[in-house]
Amino acid sequence: PRGDRDVRLHERDEPAARIVHQVVLNGSAQCVVTADGVAYVGTSNGNLVAVDLAGGTVLHSLPVGLAIHDLAWHGRILLAATVSDLRTFALEGEALVQLDVQPLSLFPEGITGQRRVSVSRGIAYATSYPGFDTVEVSNPSALVRIAAATEHGPNSFKQLLPTGTGL
């Protein structure tokens, strides 16, 4: 949804998807992940918004302060890659609570201007211009950067990251 000013929820069981709900956001939708019937949307103006998939209502909005480029789940912990850091969030009831922040090295990818995050086996991989930072996330309240992105020549393959499948 990068750049959309709203989120459209579609019926997936219909041959021609139709818009079921349209939720207007304060900012452009940059990324969306889902869990337990809720869509979590990261926006360009730094809000993390929880939207009920069935009803299309906003359940919760948390100001993060920086554009959210990507979201990923690690068990019950939500990771958010912003323009300059990696953050962890936990659900307390229906509300998201920030647990920790780990600054990331360098700047977002040069062509898209975005960061991506992937997580596998307790390690998050957050992209930067020359590659990716690795961050230990097994204790989401105490993030530890394992290694910063380093320049190794062409930057062509930084989007190839573990998916958690073990393959």
PDB file of C-alpha atoms in Angstrom:
ATOM      1  CA  PRO A   1       0.000   0.000   0.000  1.00  0.00           C
ATOM      2  CA  ARG A   2       2.983   2.372  -0.076  1.00  0.00           C
ATOM      3  CA  GLY A   3       1.683   5.885  -0.645  1.00  0.00           C
ATOM      4  CA  ASP A   4      -2.045   5.219  -0.207  1.00  0.00           C
ATOM      5  CA  ARG A   5      -3.812   7.660   2.117  1.00  0.00           C
ATOM      6  CA  ASP A   6      -6.245   4.969   3.219  1.00  0.00           C
ATOM      7  CA  VAL A   7      -6.442   1.229   3.701  1.00  0.00           C
ATOM      8  CA  ARG A   8      -8.928  -0.821   1.710  1.00  0.00           C
ATOM      9  CA  LEU A   9     -10.082  -4.152   3.116  1.00  0.00           C
ATOM     10  CA  HIS A  10     -11.125  -6.637   0.414  1.00  0.00           C
ATOM     11  CA  GLU A  11     -13.167  -9.866   0.450  1.00  0.00           C
ATOM     12  CA  ARG A  12     -10.639 -12.526  -0.474  1.00  0.00           C
ATOM     13  CA  ASP A  13     -13.192 -15.290  -1.172  1.00  0.00           C
ATOM     14  CA  GLU A  14     -14.771 -13.492  -4.109  1.00  0.00           C
ATOM     15  CA  PRO A  15     -13.395 -13.943  -7.644  1.00  0.00           C
ATOM     16  CA  ALA A  16     -13.335 -10.182  -8.251  1.00  0.00           C
ATOM     17  CA  ALA A  17     -12.173  -8.603  -5.016  1.00  0.00           C
ATOM     18  CA  ARG A  18     -14.421  -5.821  -3.829  1.00  0.00           C
ATOM     19  CA  ILE A  19     -13.733  -3.163  -1.235  1.00  0.00           C
ATOM     20  CA  VAL A  20     -15.527  -4.064   1.988  1.00  0.00           C
ATOM     21  CA  HIS A  21     -14.196  -1.246   4.182  1.00  0.00           C
ATOM     22  CA  GLN A  22     -12.107   1.817   3.491  1.00  0.00           C
ATOM     23  CA  VAL A  23     -10.309   3.346   6.466  1.00  0.00           C
ATOM     24  CA  VAL A  24      -8.930   6.876   6.151  1.00  0.00           C
ATOM     25  CA  LEU A  25      -5.583   7.317   7.875  1.00  0.00           C
ATOM     26  CA  ASN A  26      -3.713  10.372   9.048  1.00  0.00           C
ATOM     27  CA  GLY A  27      -0.792   9.794   6.674  1.00  0.00           C
ATOM     28  CA  SER A  28       0.037   7.388   3.871  1.00  0.00           C
ATOM     29  CA  ALA A  29      -0.001   3.640   4.488  1.00  0.00           C
ATOM     30  CA  GLN A  30       3.588   2.356   4.163  1.00  0.00           C
ATOM     31  CA  CYS A  31       3.165  -1.260   5.311  1.00  0.00           C
ATOM     32  CA  VAL A  32       0.541  -3.689   6.647  1.00  0.00           C
ATOM     33  CA  VAL A  33       0.715  -6.941   8.623  1.00  0.00           C
ATOM     34  CA  THR A  34      -2.177  -8.907  10.096  1.00  0.00           C
ATOM     35  CA  ALA A  35      -2.789 -11.106  13.129  1.00  0.00           C
ATOM     36  CA  ASP A  36      -5.901 -12.384  14.872  1.00  0.00           C
ATOM     37  CA  GLY A  37      -8.338 -10.451  12.696  1.00  0.00           C
ATOM     38  CA  VAL A  38      -6.515  -7.130  13.026  1.00  0.00           C
ATOM     39  CA  ALA A  39      -4.503  -5.226  10.402  1.00  0.00           C
ATOM     40  CA  TYR A  40      -1.559  -3.240  11.743  1.00  0.00           C
ATOM     41  CA  VAL A  41      -0.660  -0.318   9.476  1.00  0.00           C
ATOM     42  CA  GLY A  42       2.534   1.727   9.599  1.00  0.00           C
ATOM     43  CA  THR A  43       2.116   5.236   8.212  1.00  0.00           C
ATOM     44  CA  SER A  44       4.372   7.841   6.637  1.00  0.00           C
ATOM     45  CA  ASN A  45       3.657  10.299   9.462  1.00  0.00           C
ATOM     46  CA  GLY A  46       4.724   7.851  12.165  1.00  0.00           C
ATOM     47  CA  ASN A  47       1.506   6.259  13.400  1.00  0.00           C
ATOM     48  CA  LEU A  48       1.008   2.577  14.077  1.00  0.00           C
ATOM     49  CA  VAL A  49      -2.706   1.933  13.538  1.00  0.00           C
ATOM     50  CA  ALA A  50      -4.663  -1.225  14.462  1.00  0.00           C
ATOM     51  CA  VAL A  51      -7.747  -1.801  12.269  1.00  0.00           C
ATOM     52  CA  ASP A  52     -10.406  -4.475  12.871  1.00  0.00           C
ATOM     53  CA  LEU A  53     -10.577  -6.514   9.649  1.00  0.00           C
ATOM     54  CA  ALA A  54     -14.209  -7.574  10.079  1.00  0.00           C
ATOM     55  CA  GLY A  55     -15.664  -4.172  10.925  1.00  0.00           C
ATOM     56  CA  GLY A  56     -13.136  -1.771   9.434  1.00  0.00           C
ATOM     57  CA  THR A  57     -12.923   0.274  12.631  1.00  0.00           C
ATOM     58  CA  VAL A  58      -9.742   1.740  14.078  1.00  0.00           C
ATOM     59  CA  LEU A  59      -9.058  -0.068  17.351  1.00  0.00           C
ATOM     60  CA  HIS A  60      -5.950   1.817  18.385  1.00  0.00           C
ATOM     61  CA  SER A  61      -3.466   4.353  17.046  1.00  0.00           C
ATOM     62  CA  LEU A  62      -0.020   4.812  18.552  1.00  0.00           C
ATOM     63  CA  PRO A  63       2.165   7.782  17.540  1.00  0.00           C
ATOM     64  CA  VAL A  64       5.718   6.529  16.958  1.00  0.00           C
ATOM     65  CA  GLY A  65       7.129   9.836  15.728  1.00  0.00           C
ATOM     66  CA  LEU A  66       9.018   8.568  12.667  1.00  0.00           C
ATOM     67  CA  ALA A  67       7.815   7.187   9.341  1.00  0.00           C
ATOM     68  CA  ILE A  68       7.255   3.436   9.662  1.00  0.00           C
ATOM     69  CA  HIS A  69       8.760   1.675   6.638  1.00  0.00           C
ATOM     70  CA  ASP A  70       8.048  -1.982   7.443  1.00  0.00           C
ATOM     71  CA  LEU A  71       6.430  -4.286   9.992  1.00  0.00           C
ATOM     72  CA  ALA A  72       7.034  -7.943  10.892  1.00  0.00           C
ATOM     73  CA  TRP A  73       5.776 -10.348  13.537  1.00  0.00           C
ATOM     74  CA  HIS A  74       8.098 -12.375  15.766  1.00  0.00           C
ATOM     75  CA  GLY A  75       5.726 -14.566  17.749  1.00  0.00           C
ATOM     76  CA  ARG A  76       3.491 -12.129  19.638  1.00  0.00           C
ATOM     77  CA  ILE A  77       5.945  -9.230  19.239  1.00  0.00           C
ATOM     78  CA  LEU A  78       5.530  -6.663  16.459  1.00  0.00           C
ATOM     79  CA  LEU A  79       8.717  -5.196  14.979  1.00  0.00           C
ATOM     80  CA  ALA A  80       8.703  -1.853  13.182  1.00  0.00           C
ATOM     81  CA  ALA A  81      11.517  -0.534  11.003  1.00  0.00           C
ATOM     82  CA  THR A  82      11.488   3.262  10.878  1.00  0.00           C
ATOM     83  CA  VAL A  83      13.701   5.622   8.926  1.00  0.00           C
ATOM     84  CA  SER A  84      16.395   5.360  11.641  1.00  0.00           C
ATOM     85  CA  ASP A  85      15.631   2.540  14.094  1.00  0.00           C
ATOM     86  CA  LEU A  86      14.033  -0.815  14.887  1.00  0.00           C
ATOM     87  CA  ARG A  87      11.274  -0.904  17.510  1.00  0.00           C
ATOM     88  CA  THR A  88       9.422  -3.660  19.323  1.00  0.00           C
ATOM     89  CA  PHE A  89       5.794  -3.556  20.451  1.00  0.00           C
ATOM     90  CA  ALA A  90       3.582  -5.863  22.510  1.00  0.00           C
ATOM     91  CA  LEU A  91      -0.181  -6.033  22.838  1.00  0.00           C
ATOM     92  CA  GLU A  92      -1.642  -5.096  26.201  1.00  0.00           C
ATOM     93  CA  GLY A  93      -5.333  -5.755  25.734  1.00  0.00           C
ATOM     94  CA  GLU A  94      -6.106  -4.118  22.387  1.00  0.00           C
ATOM     95  CA  ALA A  95      -3.412  -1.443  22.771  1.00  0.00           C
ATOM     96  CA  LEU A  96       0.141  -1.634  21.453  1.00  0.00           C
ATOM     97  CA  VAL A  97       2.895  -0.708  23.889  1.00  0.00           C
ATOM     98  CA  GLN A  98       6.436   0.094  22.784  1.00  0.00           C
ATOM     99  CA  LEU A  99       9.031  -2.121  24.469  1.00  0.00           C
ATOM    100  CA  ASP A 100      12.388  -0.982  23.089  1.00  0.00           C
ATOM    101  CA  VAL A 101      14.200   0.976  20.357  1.00  0.00           C
ATOM    102  CA  GLN A 102      17.488   0.049  18.660  1.00  0.00           C
ATOM    103  CA  PRO A 103      19.139   2.659  16.399  1.00  0.00           C
ATOM    104  CA  LEU A 104      20.101   1.335  12.962  1.00  0.00           C
ATOM    105  CA  SER A 105      23.242   2.173  11.016  1.00  0.00           C
ATOM    106  CA  LEU A 106      23.476   4.410   8.004  1.00  0.00           C
ATOM    107  CA  PHE A 107      20.370   5.356   6.038  1.00  0.00           C
ATOM    108  CA  PRO A 108      17.517   3.589   4.200  1.00  0.00           C
ATOM    109  CA  GLU A 109      17.993   1.907   0.832  1.00  0.00           C
ATOM    110  CA  GLY A 110      18.953   4.439  -1.857  1.00  0.00           C
ATOM    111  CA  ILE A 111      16.485   3.634  -4.647  1.00  0.00           C
ATOM    112  CA  THR A 112      13.265   3.227  -2.638  1.00  0.00           C
ATOM    113  CA  GLY A 113      14.212   5.351   0.379  1.00  0.00           C
ATOM    114  CA  GLN A 114      12.723   2.597   2.558  1.00  0.00           C
ATOM    115  CA  ARG A 115      13.894   0.022   5.078  1.00  0.00           C
ATOM    116  CA  ARG A 116      12.632  -3.555   5.208  1.00  0.00           C
ATOM    117  CA  VAL A 117      12.647  -5.914   8.184  1.00  0.00           C
ATOM    118  CA  SER A 118      12.632  -9.684   8.354  1.00  0.00           C
ATOM    119  CA  VAL A 119      13.020 -11.888  11.427  1.00  0.00           C
ATOM    120  CA  SER A 120      14.059 -15.498  11.945  1.00  0.00           C
ATOM    121  CA  ARG A 121      15.206 -17.445  15.001  1.00  0.00           C
ATOM    122  CA  GLY A 122      15.396 -14.403  17.268  1.00  0.00           C
ATOM    123  CA  ILE A 123      17.378 -12.239  14.862  1.00  0.00           C
ATOM    124  CA  ALA A 124      15.921  -9.295  12.948  1.00  0.00           C
ATOM    125  CA  TYR A 125      17.464  -8.162   9.666  1.00  0.00           C
ATOM    126  CA  ALA A 126      16.830  -4.482   8.900  1.00  0.00           C
ATOM    127  CA  THR A 127      17.993  -3.128   5.553  1.00  0.00           C
ATOM    128  CA  SER A 128      20.231  -0.099   5.145  1.00  0.00           C
ATOM    129  CA  TYR A 129      21.892   1.399   2.090  1.00  0.00           C
ATOM    130  CA  PRO A 130      24.807  -1.045   1.817  1.00  0.00           C
ATOM    131  CA  GLY A 131      23.190  -4.161   3.321  1.00  0.00           C
ATOM    132  CA  PHE A 132      21.450  -4.886   6.599  1.00  0.00           C
ATOM    133  CA  ASP A 133      21.878  -4.615  10.359  1.00  0.00           C
ATOM    134  CA  THR A 134      21.319  -7.700  12.494  1.00  0.00           C
ATOM    135  CA  VAL A 135      19.545  -7.221  15.826  1.00  0.00           C
ATOM    136  CA  GLU A 136      18.963  -9.789  18.572  1.00  0.00           C
ATOM    137  CA  VAL A 137      15.230  -9.644  19.386  1.00  0.00           C
ATOM    138  CA  SER A 138      14.754 -12.717  21.607  1.00  0.00           C
ATOM    139  CA  ASN A 139      14.326 -10.306  24.551  1.00  0.00           C
ATOM    140  CA  PRO A 140      12.065  -7.669  22.942  1.00  0.00           C
ATOM    141  CA  SER A 141      12.530  -5.303  25.905  1.00  0.00           C
ATOM    142  CA  ALA A 142      16.311  -5.262  25.486  1.00  0.00           C
ATOM    143  CA  LEU A 143      17.267  -5.217  21.804  1.00  0.00           C
ATOM    144  CA  VAL A 144      20.955  -5.719  21.000  1.00  0.00           C
ATOM    145  CA  ARG A 145      22.549  -4.898  17.653  1.00  0.00           C
ATOM    146  CA  ILE A 146      24.737  -7.828  16.625  1.00  0.00           C
ATOM    147  CA  ALA A 147      26.284  -6.189  13.565  1.00  0.00           C
ATOM    148  CA  ALA A 148      25.880  -3.030  11.528  1.00  0.00           C
ATOM    149  CA  ALA A 149      25.491  -2.961   7.772  1.00  0.00           C
ATOM    150  CA  THR A 150      28.868  -2.861   6.028  1.00  0.00           C
ATOM    151  CA  GLU A 151      29.869  -2.038   2.486  1.00  0.00           C
ATOM    152  CA  HIS A 152      30.755  -5.187   0.510  1.00  0.00           C
ATOM    153  CA  GLY A 153      30.494  -3.875  -3.024  1.00  0.00           C
ATOM    154  CA  PRO A 154      27.293  -3.997  -5.122  1.00  0.00           C
ATOM    155  CA  ASN A 155      24.138  -3.551  -3.080  1.00  0.00           C
ATOM    156  CA  SER A 156      21.952  -5.795  -5.228  1.00  0.00           C
ATOM    157  CA  PHE A 157      20.896  -8.509  -2.815  1.00  0.00           C
ATOM    158  CA  LYS A 158      19.963  -6.872   0.463  1.00  0.00           C
ATOM    159  CA  GLN A 159      16.278  -7.780   0.015  1.00  0.00           C
ATOM    160  CA  LEU A 160      17.114 -11.503   0.280  1.00  0.00           C
ATOM    161  CA  LEU A 161      16.589 -12.181   3.993  1.00  0.00           C
ATOM    162  CA  PRO A 162      15.463 -15.130   6.108  1.00  0.00           C
ATOM    163  CA  THR A 163      11.712 -15.683   6.211  1.00  0.00           C
ATOM    164  CA  GLY A 164      11.553 -17.908   9.270  1.00  0.00           C
ATOM    165  CA  THR A 165      10.903 -21.042   7.214  1.00  0.00           C
ATOM    166  CA  GLY A 166      14.330 -22.510   7.939  1.00  0.00           C
ATOM    167  CA  LEU A 167      15.033 -22.985   4.218  1.00  0.00           C
TER     168      LEU A 167
END
